[in-house]
Amino acid sequence: MKIINLHNQQKSLIKKAINNNREAQQQLFELHSPKMLGVCRQYVKDMHHAEDLLLSGFLKVFTNLHKFKHEGSFEGWIRRIMVNTCISYLRKKNLVDLSDEDFVFNDSATESLENTTVEDIQKLIDKLPEGYKMVFNLFAIEGYKHSEIAEQLGISVSTSKSQLFKARKILQENYYKMNKTIHENK
């Protein structure tokens, strides 16, 4: 059995893509675009806009490929570019409202998510206001800290925390409504 070192293979593709080898660029795109479309889709409801952002993000990837230092994950590097591309798009379209008001709610236990599909969860996230959704995705999906989110979005740490709490509350309320509707229709 022959073991292929995928890291070296990807490193070779990156080197070729830096030299404008279209085939290598295509292979990198095909390798990473499905997952990165999912990243874009987390921030933008409309699939066509998400696809446009994916292409715009990959243009940035290939333009800046020479800056990738092979320190850390290449996929993580691409992911960060996609997230930044989506945030820039939402800012330009003035679709983000990041207010600094306090919000307190009682955190009660949620029902089991066993019967909830990924599509259902994505629909719940899509219903969030853009500012809440952006902070929620950066924190819960991307794993950013509140200080990193604050710096990225130009807001205070307390605003980031407030936005996350609001997003969680709305998700919780909509989840209960969704489950109630499902149980009533059975």
PDB file of C-alpha atoms in Angstrom:
ATOM      1  CA  MET A   1       0.000   0.000   0.000  1.00  0.00           C
ATOM      2  CA  LYS A   2       1.368   3.392  -1.026  1.00  0.00           C
ATOM      3  CA  ILE A   3       0.684   6.376   1.210  1.00  0.00           C
ATOM      4  CA  ILE A   4       0.403   9.740  -0.510  1.00  0.00           C
ATOM      5  CA  ASN A   5       1.529  12.717   1.521  1.00  0.00           C
ATOM      6  CA  LEU A   6      -1.387  15.091   0.939  1.00  0.00           C
ATOM      7  CA  HIS A   7       0.394  17.981   2.643  1.00  0.00           C
ATOM      8  CA  ASN A   8       3.270  17.837   0.136  1.00  0.00           C
ATOM      9  CA  GLN A   9       0.802  17.428  -2.724  1.00  0.00           C
ATOM     10  CA  GLN A  10      -1.097  20.533  -1.616  1.00  0.00           C
ATOM     11  CA  LYS A  11       2.174  22.421  -1.110  1.00  0.00           C
ATOM     12  CA  SER A  12       3.116  21.544  -4.676  1.00  0.00           C
ATOM     13  CA  LEU A  13      -0.281  22.720  -5.969  1.00  0.00           C
ATOM     14  CA  ILE A  14       0.114  26.002  -4.087  1.00  0.00           C
ATOM     15  CA  LYS A  15       3.573  26.544  -5.569  1.00  0.00           C
ATOM     16  CA  LYS A  16       2.243  25.907  -9.078  1.00  0.00           C
ATOM     17  CA  ALA A  17      -0.786  28.149  -8.491  1.00  0.00           C
ATOM     18  CA  ILE A  18       1.513  30.985  -7.377  1.00  0.00           C
ATOM     19  CA  ASN A  19       3.172  30.684 -10.793  1.00  0.00           C
ATOM     20  CA  ASN A  20      -0.272  31.138 -12.436  1.00  0.00           C
ATOM     21  CA  ASN A  21      -0.704  27.475 -13.357  1.00  0.00           C
ATOM     22  CA  ARG A  22      -4.439  27.465 -14.136  1.00  0.00           C
ATOM     23  CA  GLU A  23      -4.774  23.712 -13.660  1.00  0.00           C
ATOM     24  CA  ALA A  24      -3.313  23.928 -10.148  1.00  0.00           C
ATOM     25  CA  GLN A  25      -5.589  26.868  -9.345  1.00  0.00           C
ATOM     26  CA  GLN A  26      -8.576  24.890 -10.591  1.00  0.00           C
ATOM     27  CA  GLN A  27      -7.601  21.899  -8.442  1.00  0.00           C
ATOM     28  CA  LEU A  28      -7.261  24.084  -5.343  1.00  0.00           C
ATOM     29  CA  PHE A  29     -10.613  25.693  -6.101  1.00  0.00           C
ATOM     30  CA  GLU A  30     -12.332  22.325  -6.574  1.00  0.00           C
ATOM     31  CA  LEU A  31     -10.726  20.977  -3.415  1.00  0.00           C
ATOM     32  CA  HIS A  32     -11.777  23.842  -1.153  1.00  0.00           C
ATOM     33  CA  SER A  33     -14.810  25.512  -2.778  1.00  0.00           C
ATOM     34  CA  PRO A  34     -17.546  23.213  -1.396  1.00  0.00           C
ATOM     35  CA  LYS A  35     -16.566  23.884   2.210  1.00  0.00           C
ATOM     36  CA  MET A  36     -15.917  27.581   1.567  1.00  0.00           C
ATOM     37  CA  LEU A  37     -19.339  27.974  -0.061  1.00  0.00           C
ATOM     38  CA  GLY A  38     -20.734  26.695   3.226  1.00  0.00           C
ATOM     39  CA  VAL A  39     -18.736  29.371   5.052  1.00  0.00           C
ATOM     40  CA  CYS A  40     -20.114  32.105   2.772  1.00  0.00           C
ATOM     41  CA  ARG A  41     -23.607  30.683   3.131  1.00  0.00           C
ATOM     42  CA  GLN A  42     -23.369  31.046   6.921  1.00  0.00           C
ATOM     43  CA  TYR A  43     -23.114  34.808   6.500  1.00  0.00           C
ATOM     44  CA  VAL A  44     -25.352  35.405   3.473  1.00  0.00           C
ATOM     45  CA  LYS A  45     -28.837  33.912   3.026  1.00  0.00           C
ATOM     46  CA  ASP A  46     -29.050  34.120  -0.740  1.00  0.00           C
ATOM     47  CA  MET A  47     -27.173  31.290  -2.469  1.00  0.00           C
ATOM     48  CA  HIS A  48     -26.368  33.439  -5.522  1.00  0.00           C
ATOM     49  CA  HIS A  49     -24.751  36.115  -3.357  1.00  0.00           C
ATOM     50  CA  ALA A  50     -22.896  33.411  -1.423  1.00  0.00           C
ATOM     51  CA  GLU A  51     -21.556  32.013  -4.714  1.00  0.00           C
ATOM     52  CA  ASP A  52     -20.489  35.505  -5.815  1.00  0.00           C
ATOM     53  CA  LEU A  53     -18.683  36.000  -2.509  1.00  0.00           C
ATOM     54  CA  LEU A  54     -17.034  32.606  -2.896  1.00  0.00           C
ATOM     55  CA  LEU A  55     -15.648  33.635  -6.292  1.00  0.00           C
ATOM     56  CA  SER A  56     -14.592  37.028  -4.976  1.00  0.00           C
ATOM     57  CA  GLY A  57     -12.899  35.326  -2.036  1.00  0.00           C
ATOM     58  CA  PHE A  58     -11.030  32.914  -4.276  1.00  0.00           C
ATOM     59  CA  LEU A  59      -9.864  35.810  -6.415  1.00  0.00           C
ATOM     60  CA  LYS A  60      -8.330  37.252  -3.231  1.00  0.00           C
ATOM     61  CA  VAL A  61      -6.881  33.837  -2.377  1.00  0.00           C
ATOM     62  CA  PHE A  62      -5.104  33.519  -5.721  1.00  0.00           C
ATOM     63  CA  THR A  63      -4.025  37.164  -5.728  1.00  0.00           C
ATOM     64  CA  ASN A  64      -2.464  36.801  -2.275  1.00  0.00           C
ATOM     65  CA  LEU A  65      -1.334  33.187  -2.479  1.00  0.00           C
ATOM     66  CA  HIS A  66       2.304  34.248  -2.367  1.00  0.00           C
ATOM     67  CA  LYS A  67       1.642  35.608   1.151  1.00  0.00           C
ATOM     68  CA  PHE A  68       0.683  32.175   2.528  1.00  0.00           C
ATOM     69  CA  LYS A  69       3.639  31.138   4.710  1.00  0.00           C
ATOM     70  CA  HIS A  70       2.741  27.440   5.155  1.00  0.00           C
ATOM     71  CA  GLU A  71       2.399  28.124   8.870  1.00  0.00           C
ATOM     72  CA  GLY A  72      -0.847  26.571   9.940  1.00  0.00           C
ATOM     73  CA  SER A  73      -3.676  25.236   7.852  1.00  0.00           C
ATOM     74  CA  PHE A  74      -4.126  26.361   4.250  1.00  0.00           C
ATOM     75  CA  GLU A  75      -7.855  25.704   4.611  1.00  0.00           C
ATOM     76  CA  GLY A  76      -7.926  27.944   7.693  1.00  0.00           C
ATOM     77  CA  TRP A  77      -6.132  30.678   5.734  1.00  0.00           C
ATOM     78  CA  ILE A  78      -8.715  30.445   2.949  1.00  0.00           C
ATOM     79  CA  ARG A  79     -11.555  30.357   5.481  1.00  0.00           C
ATOM     80  CA  ARG A  80     -10.359  33.613   7.072  1.00  0.00           C
ATOM     81  CA  ILE A  81     -10.319  35.275   3.632  1.00  0.00           C
ATOM     82  CA  MET A  82     -13.874  34.059   2.962  1.00  0.00           C
ATOM     83  CA  VAL A  83     -15.125  35.338   6.328  1.00  0.00           C
ATOM     84  CA  ASN A  84     -13.470  38.731   5.754  1.00  0.00           C
ATOM     85  CA  THR A  85     -14.945  38.894   2.239  1.00  0.00           C
ATOM     86  CA  CYS A  86     -18.437  38.236   3.608  1.00  0.00           C
ATOM     87  CA  ILE A  87     -18.049  40.794   6.403  1.00  0.00           C
ATOM     88  CA  SER A  88     -16.832  43.424   3.920  1.00  0.00           C
ATOM     89  CA  TYR A  89     -19.800  42.719   1.649  1.00  0.00           C
ATOM     90  CA  LEU A  90     -22.300  43.032   4.504  1.00  0.00           C
ATOM     91  CA  ARG A  91     -20.696  46.267   5.697  1.00  0.00           C
ATOM     92  CA  LYS A  92     -20.750  47.809   2.205  1.00  0.00           C
ATOM     93  CA  LYS A  93     -24.418  46.928   1.817  1.00  0.00           C
ATOM     94  CA  ASN A  94     -25.159  48.451   5.256  1.00  0.00           C
ATOM     95  CA  LEU A  95     -26.859  45.204   6.247  1.00  0.00           C
ATOM     96  CA  VAL A  96     -25.227  45.111   9.659  1.00  0.00           C
ATOM     97  CA  ASP A  97     -26.643  46.833  12.717  1.00  0.00           C
ATOM     98  CA  LEU A  98     -24.356  46.406  15.704  1.00  0.00           C
ATOM     99  CA  SER A  99     -25.900  48.274  18.614  1.00  0.00           C
ATOM    100  CA  ASP A 100     -24.338  48.533  22.066  1.00  0.00           C
ATOM    101  CA  GLU A 101     -27.428  48.000  24.187  1.00  0.00           C
ATOM    102  CA  ASP A 102     -27.458  45.546  27.078  1.00  0.00           C
ATOM    103  CA  PHE A 103     -29.621  42.466  26.904  1.00  0.00           C
ATOM    104  CA  VAL A 104     -30.328  39.965  29.672  1.00  0.00           C
ATOM    105  CA  PHE A 105     -32.321  36.762  29.432  1.00  0.00           C
ATOM    106  CA  ASN A 106     -32.804  33.637  31.454  1.00  0.00           C
ATOM    107  CA  ASP A 107     -30.964  30.734  29.893  1.00  0.00           C
ATOM    108  CA  SER A 108     -33.308  27.753  30.112  1.00  0.00           C
ATOM    109  CA  ALA A 109     -32.417  24.298  28.879  1.00  0.00           C
ATOM    110  CA  THR A 110     -33.198  23.662  25.244  1.00  0.00           C
ATOM    111  CA  GLU A 111     -34.953  20.576  23.979  1.00  0.00           C
ATOM    112  CA  SER A 112     -32.944  17.817  22.396  1.00  0.00           C
ATOM    113  CA  LEU A 113     -31.583  18.629  18.950  1.00  0.00           C
ATOM    114  CA  GLU A 114     -31.561  14.978  17.885  1.00  0.00           C
ATOM    115  CA  ASN A 115     -34.346  15.384  15.331  1.00  0.00           C
ATOM    116  CA  THR A 116     -33.197  18.775  14.066  1.00  0.00           C
ATOM    117  CA  THR A 117     -31.501  18.795  10.668  1.00  0.00           C
ATOM    118  CA  VAL A 118     -28.575  20.966   9.617  1.00  0.00           C
ATOM    119  CA  GLU A 119     -30.923  22.662   7.152  1.00  0.00           C
ATOM    120  CA  ASP A 120     -33.325  23.532   9.989  1.00  0.00           C
ATOM    121  CA  ILE A 121     -30.485  25.035  12.009  1.00  0.00           C
ATOM    122  CA  GLN A 122     -29.265  27.028   8.993  1.00  0.00           C
ATOM    123  CA  LYS A 123     -32.818  28.355   8.472  1.00  0.00           C
ATOM    124  CA  LEU A 124     -32.931  29.485  12.105  1.00  0.00           C
ATOM    125  CA  ILE A 125     -29.561  31.230  11.745  1.00  0.00           C
ATOM    126  CA  ASP A 126     -30.709  32.837   8.474  1.00  0.00           C
ATOM    127  CA  LYS A 127     -33.622  34.476  10.316  1.00  0.00           C
ATOM    128  CA  LEU A 128     -31.251  36.381  12.600  1.00  0.00           C
ATOM    129  CA  PRO A 129     -30.623  40.070  11.897  1.00  0.00           C
ATOM    130  CA  GLU A 130     -27.317  40.413   9.997  1.00  0.00           C
ATOM    131  CA  GLY A 131     -25.345  41.879  12.930  1.00  0.00           C
ATOM    132  CA  TYR A 132     -26.435  39.118  15.287  1.00  0.00           C
ATOM    133  CA  LYS A 133     -25.772  36.478  12.657  1.00  0.00           C
ATOM    134  CA  MET A 134     -22.295  37.784  11.949  1.00  0.00           C
ATOM    135  CA  VAL A 135     -21.265  37.804  15.625  1.00  0.00           C
ATOM    136  CA  PHE A 136     -22.900  34.403  16.209  1.00  0.00           C
ATOM    137  CA  ASN A 137     -21.072  32.855  13.249  1.00  0.00           C
ATOM    138  CA  LEU A 138     -17.731  34.381  14.198  1.00  0.00           C
ATOM    139  CA  PHE A 139     -18.065  33.174  17.796  1.00  0.00           C
ATOM    140  CA  ALA A 140     -19.935  29.869  17.571  1.00  0.00           C
ATOM    141  CA  ILE A 141     -18.868  28.620  14.143  1.00  0.00           C
ATOM    142  CA  GLU A 142     -15.467  30.188  13.497  1.00  0.00           C
ATOM    143  CA  GLY A 143     -14.305  30.091  17.130  1.00  0.00           C
ATOM    144  CA  TYR A 144     -13.237  33.735  17.394  1.00  0.00           C
ATOM    145  CA  LYS A 145     -12.940  35.309  20.864  1.00  0.00           C
ATOM    146  CA  HIS A 146     -15.008  38.375  21.683  1.00  0.00           C
ATOM    147  CA  SER A 147     -11.878  40.530  21.613  1.00  0.00           C
ATOM    148  CA  GLU A 148     -11.105  39.290  18.083  1.00  0.00           C
ATOM    149  CA  ILE A 149     -14.686  39.874  16.948  1.00  0.00           C
ATOM    150  CA  ALA A 150     -14.624  43.378  18.414  1.00  0.00           C
ATOM    151  CA  GLU A 151     -11.413  44.189  16.565  1.00  0.00           C
ATOM    152  CA  GLN A 152     -12.629  42.636  13.315  1.00  0.00           C
ATOM    153  CA  LEU A 153     -15.948  44.503  13.331  1.00  0.00           C
ATOM    154  CA  GLY A 154     -14.802  47.730  14.968  1.00  0.00           C
ATOM    155  CA  ILE A 155     -17.079  47.330  18.008  1.00  0.00           C
ATOM    156  CA  SER A 156     -16.534  46.961  21.746  1.00  0.00           C
ATOM    157  CA  VAL A 157     -16.159  43.588  23.446  1.00  0.00           C
ATOM    158  CA  SER A 158     -19.374  44.257  25.374  1.00  0.00           C
ATOM    159  CA  THR A 159     -21.223  44.872  22.099  1.00  0.00           C
ATOM    160  CA  SER A 160     -19.938  41.572  20.746  1.00  0.00           C
ATOM    161  CA  LYS A 161     -21.153  39.773  23.872  1.00  0.00           C
ATOM    162  CA  SER A 162     -24.497  41.578  23.741  1.00  0.00           C
ATOM    163  CA  GLN A 163     -24.992  40.664  20.074  1.00  0.00           C
ATOM    164  CA  LEU A 164     -24.204  37.005  20.840  1.00  0.00           C
ATOM    165  CA  PHE A 165     -26.680  36.895  23.719  1.00  0.00           C
ATOM    166  CA  LYS A 166     -29.381  38.448  21.538  1.00  0.00           C
ATOM    167  CA  ALA A 167     -28.657  35.964  18.739  1.00  0.00           C
ATOM    168  CA  ARG A 168     -28.858  33.032  21.148  1.00  0.00           C
ATOM    169  CA  LYS A 169     -32.145  34.289  22.577  1.00  0.00           C
ATOM    170  CA  ILE A 170     -33.706  34.654  19.129  1.00  0.00           C
ATOM    171  CA  LEU A 171     -32.393  31.232  18.071  1.00  0.00           C
ATOM    172  CA  GLN A 172     -33.829  29.697  21.228  1.00  0.00           C
ATOM    173  CA  GLU A 173     -37.233  31.333  20.724  1.00  0.00           C
ATOM    174  CA  ASN A 174     -37.384  30.346  17.048  1.00  0.00           C
ATOM    175  CA  TYR A 175     -36.265  26.806  17.876  1.00  0.00           C
ATOM    176  CA  TYR A 176     -39.125  26.446  20.361  1.00  0.00           C
ATOM    177  CA  LYS A 177     -41.587  27.841  17.793  1.00  0.00           C
ATOM    178  CA  MET A 178     -40.284  25.446  15.142  1.00  0.00           C
ATOM    179  CA  ASN A 179     -40.596  22.454  17.485  1.00  0.00           C
ATOM    180  CA  LYS A 180     -44.065  23.515  18.583  1.00  0.00           C
ATOM    181  CA  THR A 181     -45.186  23.743  14.949  1.00  0.00           C
ATOM    182  CA  ILE A 182     -43.691  20.328  14.162  1.00  0.00           C
ATOM    183  CA  HIS A 183     -45.408  18.691  17.159  1.00  0.00           C
ATOM    184  CA  GLU A 184     -48.755  20.343  16.330  1.00  0.00           C
ATOM    185  CA  ASN A 185     -48.599  19.038  12.755  1.00  0.00           C
ATOM    186  CA  LYS A 186     -47.999  15.435  13.826  1.00  0.00           C
TER     187      LYS A 186
END
